[in-house]
PDB file of C-alpha atoms in Angstrom:
ATOM      1  CA  GLY Z  41     119.756 233.938  76.335  1.00 73.00           C
ATOM      2  CA  GLU Z  42     120.468 232.892  72.769  1.00 79.00           C
ATOM      3  CA  GLU Z  43     120.979 229.248  73.752  1.00 81.00           C
ATOM      4  CA  VAL Z  44     117.451 229.141  75.180  1.00 81.00           C
ATOM      5  CA  ILE Z  45     116.016 230.942  72.130  1.00 84.00           C
ATOM      6  CA  THR Z  46     117.743 228.446  69.826  1.00 85.00           C
ATOM      7  CA  HIS Z  47     116.323 225.544  71.830  1.00 84.00           C
ATOM      8  CA  VAL Z  48     112.785 226.968  71.794  1.00 86.00           C
ATOM      9  CA  VAL Z  49     112.945 227.545  68.024  1.00 88.00           C
ATOM     10  CA  SER Z  50     114.106 223.969  67.484  1.00 89.00           C
ATOM     11  CA  VAL Z  51     110.971 222.801  69.317  1.00 89.00           C
ATOM     12  CA  PHE Z  52     108.772 225.192  67.305  1.00 90.00           C
ATOM     13  CA  LYS Z  53     110.156 223.714  64.074  1.00 91.00           C
ATOM     14  CA  ARG Z  54     109.019 220.214  65.059  1.00 91.00           C
ATOM     15  CA  PHE Z  55     105.381 221.330  64.991  1.00 92.00           C
ATOM     16  CA  VAL Z  56     105.093 223.732  62.039  1.00 92.00           C
ATOM     17  CA  ARG Z  57     103.969 222.731  58.587  1.00 93.00           C
ATOM     18  CA  GLU Z  58     105.714 223.683  55.362  1.00 93.00           C
ATOM     19  CA  GLU Z  59     103.203 226.492  54.721  1.00 93.00           C
ATOM     20  CA  ASP Z  60     103.582 228.008  58.215  1.00 92.00           C
ATOM     21  CA  LEU Z  61     105.853 230.910  59.013  1.00 90.00           C
ATOM     22  CA  ILE Z  62     107.776 231.642  62.209  1.00 88.00           C
ATOM     23  CA  ALA Z  63     109.442 235.031  62.537  1.00 88.00           C
ATOM     24  CA  ARG Z  64     111.438 236.461  65.406  1.00 86.00           C
ATOM     25  CA  TRP Z  65     109.462 239.595  66.140  1.00 84.00           C
ATOM     26  CA  SER Z  66     111.851 241.126  68.645  1.00 80.00           C
ATOM     27  CA  GLY Z  67     114.481 239.882  71.050  1.00 77.00           C
ATOM     28  CA  GLN Z  68     112.310 237.279  72.753  1.00 81.00           C
ATOM     29  CA  GLU Z  69     109.053 237.380  70.821  1.00 85.00           C
ATOM     30  CA  PHE Z  70     107.951 235.310  67.857  1.00 86.00           C
ATOM     31  CA  LEU Z  71     105.182 235.641  65.325  1.00 88.00           C
ATOM     32  CA  PHE Z  72     103.529 232.537  63.905  1.00 89.00           C
ATOM     33  CA  ILE Z  73     101.478 232.682  60.738  1.00 88.00           C
ATOM     34  CA  LEU Z  74      99.474 229.464  60.494  1.00 89.00           C
ATOM     35  CA  PRO Z  75      97.311 229.661  57.366  1.00 88.00           C
ATOM     36  CA  ASP Z  76      94.129 227.658  56.953  1.00 86.00           C
ATOM     37  CA  LEU Z  77      93.873 226.548  60.581  1.00 87.00           C
ATOM     38  CA  SER Z  78      90.730 226.919  62.635  1.00 85.00           C
ATOM     39  CA  HIS Z  79      90.734 228.542  66.049  1.00 84.00           C
ATOM     40  CA  GLN Z  80      90.642 225.057  67.632  1.00 89.00           C
ATOM     41  CA  GLN Z  81      93.500 223.804  65.466  1.00 91.00           C
ATOM     42  CA  ILE Z  82      95.610 226.772  66.557  1.00 89.00           C
ATOM     43  CA  HIS Z  83      94.817 226.011  70.204  1.00 89.00           C
ATOM     44  CA  ASP Z  84      95.896 222.413  69.563  1.00 93.00           C
ATOM     45  CA  PHE Z  85      99.103 223.649  67.917  1.00 92.00           C
ATOM     46  CA  ILE Z  86      99.904 225.815  70.944  1.00 90.00           C
ATOM     47  CA  ALA Z  87      99.213 222.914  73.321  1.00 92.00           C
ATOM     48  CA  SER Z  88     101.556 220.704  71.272  1.00 92.00           C
ATOM     49  CA  VAL Z  89     104.321 223.305  71.360  1.00 90.00           C
ATOM     50  CA  GLN Z  90     103.874 223.784  75.114  1.00 88.00           C
ATOM     51  CA  PHE Z  91     104.073 220.027  75.665  1.00 89.00           C
ATOM     52  CA  GLY Z  92     107.127 219.848  73.395  1.00 88.00           C
ATOM     53  CA  ILE Z  93     108.894 222.514  75.451  1.00 85.00           C
ATOM     54  CA  LYS Z  94     107.943 220.934  78.782  1.00 84.00           C
ATOM     55  CA  SER Z  95     109.041 217.455  77.732  1.00 85.00           C
ATOM     56  CA  SER Z  96     112.292 218.443  76.008  1.00 80.00           C
ATOM     57  CA  GLU Z  97     115.731 218.504  77.543  1.00 74.00           C
ATOM     58  CA  LYS Z  98     116.375 222.138  78.303  1.00 69.00           C
ATOM     59  CA  PRO Z  99     119.692 223.918  77.906  1.00 64.00           C
ATOM     60  CA  LEU Z 100     121.126 225.337  81.098  1.00 62.00           C
ATOM     61  CA  ALA Z 101     118.766 223.157  83.167  1.00 62.00           C
ATOM     62  CA  GLY Z 102     119.068 224.010  86.826  1.00 64.00           C
ATOM     63  CA  LEU Z 103     120.878 227.246  86.071  1.00 70.00           C
ATOM     64  CA  ILE Z 104     118.037 229.376  84.738  1.00 71.00           C
ATOM     65  CA  ASN Z 105     114.264 229.190  84.568  1.00 73.00           C
ATOM     66  CA  TYR Z 106     112.169 230.473  81.704  1.00 73.00           C
ATOM     67  CA  THR Z 107     108.519 230.584  80.798  1.00 76.00           C
ATOM     68  CA  LEU Z 108     106.600 230.893  77.554  1.00 78.00           C
ATOM     69  CA  SER Z 109     103.320 232.675  77.031  1.00 81.00           C
ATOM     70  CA  PHE Z 110     101.153 232.688  73.929  1.00 81.00           C
ATOM     71  CA  SER Z 111      98.604 235.154  72.582  1.00 80.00           C
ATOM     72  CA  LEU Z 112      96.217 234.115  69.866  1.00 77.00           C
ATOM     73  CA  THR Z 113      94.626 236.211  67.149  1.00 77.00           C
ATOM     74  CA  CYS Z 114      92.627 234.656  64.335  1.00 73.00           C
ATOM     75  CA  ASN Z 115      91.931 236.545  61.171  1.00 72.00           C
ATOM     76  CA  GLN Z 116      90.507 235.271  57.945  1.00 68.00           C
ATOM     77  CA  ILE Z 117      91.833 237.233  55.007  1.00 66.00           C
ATOM     78  CA  LYS Z 118      89.954 237.074  51.740  1.00 66.00           C
ATOM     79  CA  THR Z 119      92.159 237.174  48.675  1.00 65.00           C
ATOM     80  CA  LYS Z 120      91.211 237.292  45.018  1.00 67.00           C
ATOM     81  CA  ASN Z 121      91.481 233.503  44.963  1.00 65.00           C
ATOM     82  CA  HIS Z 122      88.942 233.202  47.784  1.00 55.00           C
ATOM     83  CA  LEU Z 123      86.317 235.660  46.513  1.00 53.00           C
TER      84      LEU Z 123
END
């Protein structure tokens, strides 16, 4: 459980920028806030994370299997600075 979560987060951290935010949303869910990225750039980010997970040495290898799934929502928020 937690060992796998810790491993996955360590992979996430390799791909986020300083201005990005990762939050653990619930037990096994995470929320990424990736400001100023286009839809395509977010797809590329997800592909990089997926490759990072697949190519990394996994904890408990051979003992458990786990999968990751991603949902994508893009929203452009206008602030006073962007009006």
